[in-house]
mmCIF file of C-alpha atoms in Angstrom:
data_model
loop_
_atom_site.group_PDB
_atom_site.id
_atom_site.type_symbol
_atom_site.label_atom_id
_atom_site.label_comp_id
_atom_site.label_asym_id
_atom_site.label_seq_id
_atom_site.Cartn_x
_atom_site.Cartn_y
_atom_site.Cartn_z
ATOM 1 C CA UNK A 31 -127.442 -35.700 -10.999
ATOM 2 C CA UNK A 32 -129.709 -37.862 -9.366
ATOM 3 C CA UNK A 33 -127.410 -40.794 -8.494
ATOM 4 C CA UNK A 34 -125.050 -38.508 -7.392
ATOM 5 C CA UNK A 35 -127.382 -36.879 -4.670
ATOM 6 C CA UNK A 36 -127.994 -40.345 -3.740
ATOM 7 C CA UNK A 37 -124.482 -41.644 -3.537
ATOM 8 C CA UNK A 38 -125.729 -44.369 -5.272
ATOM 9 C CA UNK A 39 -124.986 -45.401 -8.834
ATOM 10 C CA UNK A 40 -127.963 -45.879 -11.112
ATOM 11 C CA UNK A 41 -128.601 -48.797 -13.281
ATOM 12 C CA UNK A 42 -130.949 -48.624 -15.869
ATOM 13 C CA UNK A 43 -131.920 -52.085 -17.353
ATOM 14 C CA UNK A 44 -134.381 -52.107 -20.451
ATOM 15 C CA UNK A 45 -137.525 -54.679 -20.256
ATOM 16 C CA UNK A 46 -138.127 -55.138 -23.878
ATOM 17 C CA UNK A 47 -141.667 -56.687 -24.619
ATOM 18 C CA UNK A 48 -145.379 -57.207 -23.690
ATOM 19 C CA UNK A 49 -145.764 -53.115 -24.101
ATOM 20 C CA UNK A 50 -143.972 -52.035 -20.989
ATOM 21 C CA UNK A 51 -146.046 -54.886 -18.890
ATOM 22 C CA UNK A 52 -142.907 -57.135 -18.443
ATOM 23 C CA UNK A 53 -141.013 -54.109 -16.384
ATOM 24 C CA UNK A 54 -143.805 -53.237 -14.602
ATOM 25 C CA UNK A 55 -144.504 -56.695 -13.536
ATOM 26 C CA UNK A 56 -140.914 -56.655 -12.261
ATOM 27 C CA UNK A 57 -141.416 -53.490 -10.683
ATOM 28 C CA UNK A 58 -144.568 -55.047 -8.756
ATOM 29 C CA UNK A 59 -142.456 -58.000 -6.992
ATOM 30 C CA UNK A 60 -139.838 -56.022 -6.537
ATOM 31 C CA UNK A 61 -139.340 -55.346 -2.776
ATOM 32 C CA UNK A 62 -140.333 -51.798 -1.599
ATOM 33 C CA UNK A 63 -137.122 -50.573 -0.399
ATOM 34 C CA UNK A 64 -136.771 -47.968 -3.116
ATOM 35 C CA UNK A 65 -133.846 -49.482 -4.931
ATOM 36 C CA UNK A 66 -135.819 -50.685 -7.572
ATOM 37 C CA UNK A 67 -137.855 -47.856 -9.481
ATOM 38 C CA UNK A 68 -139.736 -48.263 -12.842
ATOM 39 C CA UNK A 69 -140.808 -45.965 -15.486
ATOM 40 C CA UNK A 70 -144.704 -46.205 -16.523
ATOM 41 C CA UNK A 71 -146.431 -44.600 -19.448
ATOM 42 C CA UNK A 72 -149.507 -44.942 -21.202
ATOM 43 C CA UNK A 73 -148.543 -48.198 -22.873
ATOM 44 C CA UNK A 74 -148.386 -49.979 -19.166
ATOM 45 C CA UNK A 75 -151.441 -48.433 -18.307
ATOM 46 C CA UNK A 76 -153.415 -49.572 -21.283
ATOM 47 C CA UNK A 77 -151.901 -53.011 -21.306
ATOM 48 C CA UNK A 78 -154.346 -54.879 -18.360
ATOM 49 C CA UNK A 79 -157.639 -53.524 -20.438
ATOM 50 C CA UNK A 80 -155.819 -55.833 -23.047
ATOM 51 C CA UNK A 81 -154.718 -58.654 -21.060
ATOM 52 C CA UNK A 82 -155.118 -60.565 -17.948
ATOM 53 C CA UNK A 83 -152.252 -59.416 -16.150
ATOM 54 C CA UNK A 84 -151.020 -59.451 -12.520
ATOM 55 C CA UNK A 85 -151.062 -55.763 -11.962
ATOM 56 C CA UNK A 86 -153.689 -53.049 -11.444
ATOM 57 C CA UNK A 87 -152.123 -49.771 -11.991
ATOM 58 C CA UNK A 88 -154.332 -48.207 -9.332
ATOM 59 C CA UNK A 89 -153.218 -50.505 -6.762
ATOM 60 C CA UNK A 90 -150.177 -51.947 -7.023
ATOM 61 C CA UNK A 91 -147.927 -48.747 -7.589
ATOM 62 C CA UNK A 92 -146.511 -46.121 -5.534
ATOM 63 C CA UNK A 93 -146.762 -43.030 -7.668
ATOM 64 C CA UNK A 94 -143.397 -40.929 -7.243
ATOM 65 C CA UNK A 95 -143.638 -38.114 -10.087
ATOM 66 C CA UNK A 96 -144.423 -37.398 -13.608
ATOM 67 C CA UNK A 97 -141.324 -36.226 -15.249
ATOM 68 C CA UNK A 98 -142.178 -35.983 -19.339
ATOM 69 C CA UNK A 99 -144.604 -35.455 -21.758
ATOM 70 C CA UNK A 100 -144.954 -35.961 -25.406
ATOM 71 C CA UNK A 101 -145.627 -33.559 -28.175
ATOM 72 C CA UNK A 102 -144.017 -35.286 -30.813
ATOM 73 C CA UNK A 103 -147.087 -37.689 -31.144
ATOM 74 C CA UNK A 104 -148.061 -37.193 -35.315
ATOM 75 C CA UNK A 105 -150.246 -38.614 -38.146
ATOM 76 C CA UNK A 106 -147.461 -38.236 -40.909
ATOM 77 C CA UNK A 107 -147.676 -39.425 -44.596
ATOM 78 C CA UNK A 108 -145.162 -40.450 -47.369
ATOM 79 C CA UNK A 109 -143.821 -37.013 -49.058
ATOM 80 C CA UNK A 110 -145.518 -38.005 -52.150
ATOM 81 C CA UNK A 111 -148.695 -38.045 -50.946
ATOM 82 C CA UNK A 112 -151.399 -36.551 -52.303
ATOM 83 C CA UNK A 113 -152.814 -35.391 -48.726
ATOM 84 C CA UNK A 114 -150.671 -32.117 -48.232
ATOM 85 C CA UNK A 115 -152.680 -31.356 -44.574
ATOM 86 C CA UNK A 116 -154.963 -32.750 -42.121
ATOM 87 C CA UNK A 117 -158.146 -31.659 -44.327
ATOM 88 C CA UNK A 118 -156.913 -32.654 -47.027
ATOM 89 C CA UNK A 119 -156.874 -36.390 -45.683
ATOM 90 C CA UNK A 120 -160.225 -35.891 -43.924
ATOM 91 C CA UNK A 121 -162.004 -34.935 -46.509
ATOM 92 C CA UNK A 122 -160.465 -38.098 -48.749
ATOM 93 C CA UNK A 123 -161.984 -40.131 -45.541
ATOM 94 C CA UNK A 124 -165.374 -38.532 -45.776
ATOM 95 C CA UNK A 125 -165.746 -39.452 -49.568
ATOM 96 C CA UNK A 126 -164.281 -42.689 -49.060
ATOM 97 C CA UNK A 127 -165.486 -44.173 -46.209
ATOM 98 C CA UNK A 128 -163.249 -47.444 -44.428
ATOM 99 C CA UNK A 129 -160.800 -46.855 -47.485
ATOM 100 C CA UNK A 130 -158.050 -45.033 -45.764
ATOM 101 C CA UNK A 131 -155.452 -47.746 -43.897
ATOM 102 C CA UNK A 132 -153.227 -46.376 -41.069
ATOM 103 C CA UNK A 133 -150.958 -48.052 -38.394
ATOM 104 C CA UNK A 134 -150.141 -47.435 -35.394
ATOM 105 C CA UNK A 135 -147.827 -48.832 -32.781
ATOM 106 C CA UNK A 136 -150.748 -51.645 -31.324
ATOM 107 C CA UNK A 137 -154.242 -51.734 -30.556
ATOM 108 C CA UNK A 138 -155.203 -49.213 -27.839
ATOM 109 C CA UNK A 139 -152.131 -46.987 -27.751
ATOM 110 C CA UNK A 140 -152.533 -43.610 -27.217
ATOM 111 C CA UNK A 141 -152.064 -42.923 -31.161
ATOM 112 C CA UNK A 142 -154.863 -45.459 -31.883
ATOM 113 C CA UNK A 143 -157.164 -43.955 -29.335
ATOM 114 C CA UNK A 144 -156.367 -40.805 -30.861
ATOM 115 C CA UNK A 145 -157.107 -41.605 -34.488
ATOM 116 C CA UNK A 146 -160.409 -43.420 -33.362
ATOM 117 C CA UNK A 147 -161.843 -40.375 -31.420
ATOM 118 C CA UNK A 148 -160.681 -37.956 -34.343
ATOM 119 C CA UNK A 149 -162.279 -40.258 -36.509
ATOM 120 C CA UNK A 150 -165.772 -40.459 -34.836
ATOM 121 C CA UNK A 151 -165.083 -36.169 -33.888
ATOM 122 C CA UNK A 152 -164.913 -35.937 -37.434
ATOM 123 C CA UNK A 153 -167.741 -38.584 -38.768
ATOM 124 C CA UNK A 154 -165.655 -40.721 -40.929
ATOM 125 C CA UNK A 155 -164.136 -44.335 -40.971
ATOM 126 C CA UNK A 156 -160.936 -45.614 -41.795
ATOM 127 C CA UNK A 157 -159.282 -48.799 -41.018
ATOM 128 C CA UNK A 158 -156.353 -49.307 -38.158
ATOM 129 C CA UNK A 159 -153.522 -52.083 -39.126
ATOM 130 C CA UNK A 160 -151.652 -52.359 -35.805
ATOM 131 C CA UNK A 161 -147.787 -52.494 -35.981
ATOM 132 C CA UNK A 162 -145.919 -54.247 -33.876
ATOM 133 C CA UNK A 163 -142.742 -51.272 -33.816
ATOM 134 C CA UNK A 164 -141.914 -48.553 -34.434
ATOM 135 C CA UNK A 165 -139.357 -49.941 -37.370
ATOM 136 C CA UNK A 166 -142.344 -51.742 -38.914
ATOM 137 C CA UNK A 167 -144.326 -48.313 -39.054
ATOM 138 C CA UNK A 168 -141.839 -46.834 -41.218
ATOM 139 C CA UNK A 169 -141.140 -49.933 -43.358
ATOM 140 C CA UNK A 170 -144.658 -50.239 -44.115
ATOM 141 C CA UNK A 171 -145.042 -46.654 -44.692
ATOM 142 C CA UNK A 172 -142.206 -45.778 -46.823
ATOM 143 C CA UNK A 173 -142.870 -49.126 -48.964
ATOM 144 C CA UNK A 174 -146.986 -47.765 -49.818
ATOM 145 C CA UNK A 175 -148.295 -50.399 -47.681
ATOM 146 C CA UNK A 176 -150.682 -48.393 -45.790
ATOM 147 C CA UNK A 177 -152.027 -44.465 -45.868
ATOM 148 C CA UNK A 178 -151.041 -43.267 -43.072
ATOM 149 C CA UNK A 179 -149.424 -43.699 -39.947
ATOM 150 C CA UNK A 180 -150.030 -42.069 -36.122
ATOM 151 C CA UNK A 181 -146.761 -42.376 -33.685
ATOM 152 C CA UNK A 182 -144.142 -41.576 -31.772
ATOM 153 C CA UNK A 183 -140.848 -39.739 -33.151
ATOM 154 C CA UNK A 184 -139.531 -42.921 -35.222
ATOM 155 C CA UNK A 185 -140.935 -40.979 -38.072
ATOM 156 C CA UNK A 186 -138.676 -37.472 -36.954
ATOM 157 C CA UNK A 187 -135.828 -38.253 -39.177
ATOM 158 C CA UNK A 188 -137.495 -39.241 -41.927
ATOM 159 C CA UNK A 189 -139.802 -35.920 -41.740
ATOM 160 C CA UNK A 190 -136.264 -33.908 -41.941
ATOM 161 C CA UNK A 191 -135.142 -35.719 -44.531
ATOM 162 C CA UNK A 192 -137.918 -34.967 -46.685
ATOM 163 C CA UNK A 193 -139.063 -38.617 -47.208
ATOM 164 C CA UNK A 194 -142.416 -38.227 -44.716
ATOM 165 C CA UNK A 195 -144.904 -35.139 -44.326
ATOM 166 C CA UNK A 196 -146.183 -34.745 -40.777
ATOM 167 C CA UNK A 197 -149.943 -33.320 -40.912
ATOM 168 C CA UNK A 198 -150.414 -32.776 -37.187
ATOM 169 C CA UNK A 199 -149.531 -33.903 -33.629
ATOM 170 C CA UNK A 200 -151.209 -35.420 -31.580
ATOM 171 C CA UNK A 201 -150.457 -33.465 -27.823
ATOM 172 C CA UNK A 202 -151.974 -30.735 -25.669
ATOM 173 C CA UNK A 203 -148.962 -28.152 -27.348
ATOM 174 C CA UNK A 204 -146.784 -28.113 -30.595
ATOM 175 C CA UNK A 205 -143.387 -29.682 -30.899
ATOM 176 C CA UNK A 206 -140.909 -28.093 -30.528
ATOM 177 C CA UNK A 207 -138.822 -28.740 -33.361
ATOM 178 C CA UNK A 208 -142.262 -28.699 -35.538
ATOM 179 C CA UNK A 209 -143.313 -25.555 -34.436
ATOM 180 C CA UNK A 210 -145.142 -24.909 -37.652
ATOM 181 C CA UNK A 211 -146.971 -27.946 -37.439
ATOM 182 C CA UNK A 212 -150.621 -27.463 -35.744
ATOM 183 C CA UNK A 213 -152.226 -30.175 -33.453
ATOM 184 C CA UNK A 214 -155.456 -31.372 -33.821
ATOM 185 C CA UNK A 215 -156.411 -28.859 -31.185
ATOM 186 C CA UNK A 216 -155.231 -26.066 -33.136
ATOM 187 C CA UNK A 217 -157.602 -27.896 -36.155
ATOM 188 C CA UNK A 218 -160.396 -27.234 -34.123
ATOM 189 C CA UNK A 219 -160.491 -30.586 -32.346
ATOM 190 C CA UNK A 220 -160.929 -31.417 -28.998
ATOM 191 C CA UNK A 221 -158.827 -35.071 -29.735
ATOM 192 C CA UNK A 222 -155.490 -35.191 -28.357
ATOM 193 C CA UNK A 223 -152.955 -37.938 -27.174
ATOM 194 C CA UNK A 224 -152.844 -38.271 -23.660
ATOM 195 C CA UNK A 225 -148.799 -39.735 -23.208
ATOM 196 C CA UNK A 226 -146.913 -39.179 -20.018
ATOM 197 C CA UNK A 227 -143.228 -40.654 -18.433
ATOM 198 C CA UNK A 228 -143.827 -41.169 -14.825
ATOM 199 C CA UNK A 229 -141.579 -42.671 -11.733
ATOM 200 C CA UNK A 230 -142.912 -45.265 -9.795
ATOM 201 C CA UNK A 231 -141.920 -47.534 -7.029
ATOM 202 C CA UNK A 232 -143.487 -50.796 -5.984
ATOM 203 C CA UNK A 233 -147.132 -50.521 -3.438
ATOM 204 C CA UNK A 234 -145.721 -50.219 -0.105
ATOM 205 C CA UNK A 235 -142.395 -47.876 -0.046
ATOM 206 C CA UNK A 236 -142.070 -46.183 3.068
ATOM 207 C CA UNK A 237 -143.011 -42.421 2.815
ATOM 208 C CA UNK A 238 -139.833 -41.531 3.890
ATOM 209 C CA UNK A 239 -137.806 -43.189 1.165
ATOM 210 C CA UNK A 240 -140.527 -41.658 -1.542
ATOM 211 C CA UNK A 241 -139.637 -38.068 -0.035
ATOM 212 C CA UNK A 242 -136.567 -38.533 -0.657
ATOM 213 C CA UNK A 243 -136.893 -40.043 -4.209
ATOM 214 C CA UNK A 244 -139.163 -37.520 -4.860
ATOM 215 C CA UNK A 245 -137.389 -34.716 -3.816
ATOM 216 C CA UNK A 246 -133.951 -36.049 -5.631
ATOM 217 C CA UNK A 247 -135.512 -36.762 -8.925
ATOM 218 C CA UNK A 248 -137.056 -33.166 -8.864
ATOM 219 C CA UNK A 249 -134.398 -31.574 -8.776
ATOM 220 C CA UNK A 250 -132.781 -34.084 -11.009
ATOM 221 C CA UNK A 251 -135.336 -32.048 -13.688
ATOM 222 C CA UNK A 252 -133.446 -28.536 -13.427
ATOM 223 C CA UNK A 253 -130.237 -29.697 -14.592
ATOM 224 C CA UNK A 254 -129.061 -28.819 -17.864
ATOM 225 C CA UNK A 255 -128.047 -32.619 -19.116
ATOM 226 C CA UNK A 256 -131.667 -33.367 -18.293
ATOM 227 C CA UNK A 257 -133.110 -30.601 -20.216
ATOM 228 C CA UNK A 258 -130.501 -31.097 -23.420
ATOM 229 C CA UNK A 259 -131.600 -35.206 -23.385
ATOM 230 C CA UNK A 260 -135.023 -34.264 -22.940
ATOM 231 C CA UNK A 261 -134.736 -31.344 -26.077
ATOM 232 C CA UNK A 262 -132.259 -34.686 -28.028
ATOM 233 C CA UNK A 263 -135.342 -36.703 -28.088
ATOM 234 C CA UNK A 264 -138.531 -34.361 -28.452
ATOM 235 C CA UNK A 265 -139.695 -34.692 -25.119
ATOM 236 C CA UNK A 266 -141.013 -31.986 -23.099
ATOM 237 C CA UNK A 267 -139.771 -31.674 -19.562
ATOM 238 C CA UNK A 268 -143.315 -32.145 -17.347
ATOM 239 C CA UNK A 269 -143.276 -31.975 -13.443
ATOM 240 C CA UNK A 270 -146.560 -33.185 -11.221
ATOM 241 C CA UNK A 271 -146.040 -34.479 -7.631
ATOM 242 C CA UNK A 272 -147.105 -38.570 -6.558
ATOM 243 C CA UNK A 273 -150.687 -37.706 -5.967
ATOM 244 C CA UNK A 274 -150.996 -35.886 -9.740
ATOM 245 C CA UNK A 275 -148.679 -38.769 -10.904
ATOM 246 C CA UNK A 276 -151.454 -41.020 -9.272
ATOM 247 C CA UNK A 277 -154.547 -39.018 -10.858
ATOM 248 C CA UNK A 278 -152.687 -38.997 -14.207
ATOM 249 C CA UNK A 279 -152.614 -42.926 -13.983
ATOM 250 C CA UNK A 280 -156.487 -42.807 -12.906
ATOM 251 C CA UNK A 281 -157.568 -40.635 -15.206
ATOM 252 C CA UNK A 282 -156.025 -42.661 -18.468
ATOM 253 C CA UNK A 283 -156.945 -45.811 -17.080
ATOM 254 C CA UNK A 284 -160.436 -44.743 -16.976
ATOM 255 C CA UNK A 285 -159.808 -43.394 -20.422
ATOM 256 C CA UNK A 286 -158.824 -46.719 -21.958
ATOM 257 C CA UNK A 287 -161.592 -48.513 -20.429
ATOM 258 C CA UNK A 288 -164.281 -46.419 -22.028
ATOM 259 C CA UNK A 289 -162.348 -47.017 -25.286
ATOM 260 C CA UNK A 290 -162.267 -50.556 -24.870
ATOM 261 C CA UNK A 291 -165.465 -51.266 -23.725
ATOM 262 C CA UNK A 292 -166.624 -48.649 -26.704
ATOM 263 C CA UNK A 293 -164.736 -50.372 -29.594
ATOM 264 C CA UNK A 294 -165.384 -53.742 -28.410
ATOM 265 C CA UNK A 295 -161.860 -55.225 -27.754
ATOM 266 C CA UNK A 296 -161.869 -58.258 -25.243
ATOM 267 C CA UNK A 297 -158.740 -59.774 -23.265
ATOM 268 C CA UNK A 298 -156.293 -62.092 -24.452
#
C-alpha cells in the first residue's frame, strides 16, 4: 500500500550482521532525500554502548514512526523440563544460586536485559551464555546444553509442536497466540522487554518529505495485508508519531546505558 501511494516501487534489501549496526550505518551516509529509509529496533540502539561505532542514535537519525511492537518476547524451556512455570524455575534459582545457564540472542539485548533485571527483582543469580542466532538458541536448547533460553519467536514453532514450554513473555501485554501465557508483569514483576520496529530516515530529511513518509506509512498500518503479516509473525501493530519514535529511541538508549555501566560491559 505504501509504494503504491508513492508511485514508487519499494525495495527492501536485508543488512545481515553486526546486530542491525551495518544497515543503520548505511542508513547514516545515505543521502537525505527520503529514498533510502531504514528500520531500527532495540538491537541498533544497544549496539554503540557495545561498540565504537559511527552513529549516535540520538543524533544521527530522523525519527519517522514506530510501527510494531513485540509480545512474543519468552523465557521457554525444553518440554521435559522439570520447571513447569516461572516459579517453579525461580525458586530452583534461589536454592541454587549461578547454577541455572540460559542464552539469549547476545549480550545486552533486550531479552538479556530482561533476564538480568528479573534476576536482581527476584534476588537470585544465574549465568547468561550469549548466542549468536536465533538457530543456535534452539540447537543448544533442544540438545540440553543450557536451562533455559529468553527470545524472540524462533522458539514459536517448537512451543506448538510440543517440543518447548514457554513460562512467560517478556512484553508490556500477552501474545496473542499465547494468550494463556502470563508476562512477568502479570507474575507480579515490574521487568519487561522494551522491543520496538521503528522507521527512520537519515539526520537531515527535509520536513516536507518526512510528512509525507509519515503520513503514507500511517496509513500503510490500516490495511488488512499489514495487519494479516503483522498477526503471521506475532507482532503487534504499534503506531507513535517521529517525536514518540524519537523519545522511544531516548528512552532505551538511556536504558542500555544504565545496564551497561551497571553490569560492567566495556566496548569492543
Amino acid at each position: 500500500p505504501a509504494s503504491k501511494a508513492l508511485g514508487q516501487p519499494i525495495l527492501v534489501v536485508n543488512k545481515p550482521g553486526g546486530a542491525t549496526s551495518i544497515a543503520l550505518v548505511q542508513i547514516m551516509q545515505s543521502p537525505p532525500d527520503g529514498y533510502t529509509l531504514g528500520y531500527i529496533t532495540g538491537s541498533g540502539i544497544m549496539m554503540p554502548h557495545l561498540q565504537n561505532l559511527p552513529y549516535e542514535v540520538n543524533r544521527d537519525f530522523a525519527p519517522l514512526m514506530r510501527f510494531i511492537e513485540f509480545s512474543t518476547l519468552g523465557i521457554i524451556v525444553k518440554a521435559d523440563s522439570p520447571w513447569k512455570t516461572l516459579k517453579d524455575l525461580i525458586e530452583y534459582a534461589r536454592a541454587n544460586p549461578g547454577k541455572l545457564k540460559y542464552t539469549s540472542p547476545a549480550v545486552g539485548n533486550p531479552n538479556h536485559i530482561a533476564m538480568e533485571s528479573l534476576a536482581k527483582e527476584a534476588g537470585i543469580k544465574w549465568v547468561h551464555v550469549p548466542s549468536k542466532s536465533g538457530a543456535e538458541i534452539i540447537t543448544a536448547l533442544l540438545g540440553g546444553h543450557l536451562d533455559f533460553a529468553a527470545t524472540s519467536p524462533e522458539w514459536k514453532p517448537h512451543v506448538l509442536a510440543g517440543k518447548m514450554r514457554l513460562l512467560a513473555t517478556l512484553g508490556q501485554k500477552r501474545s496473542g497466540t499465547f494468550l494463556e501465557t502470563p508476562t512477568l508483569i502479570d507474575l507480579g514483576y515490574k521487568t519487561y522487554a522494551p522491543s520496538f520496529g521503528g522507521l527512520i530516515g537519515p539526520k537531515g530529511l527535509p520536513q516536507p518529505i518526512m510528512d509525507k513518509l509519515h503520513k503514507t506509512f500511517k496509513e500503510a498500518m490500516n490495511d488488512p495485508n499489514f495487519q494479516k503479516t503483522c498477526k503471521q509473525f506475532d507482532v503487534d501493530p504499534s503506531y507513535n508519531s517521529p517525536e514518540g519514535l524519537a523519545k522511544d529511541i531516548r528512552d532505551l538508549s538511556a536504558l542500555y546505558g544504565k545496564f551497561v555501566q551497571e553490569y560492567g560491559l566495556k566496548k569492543e
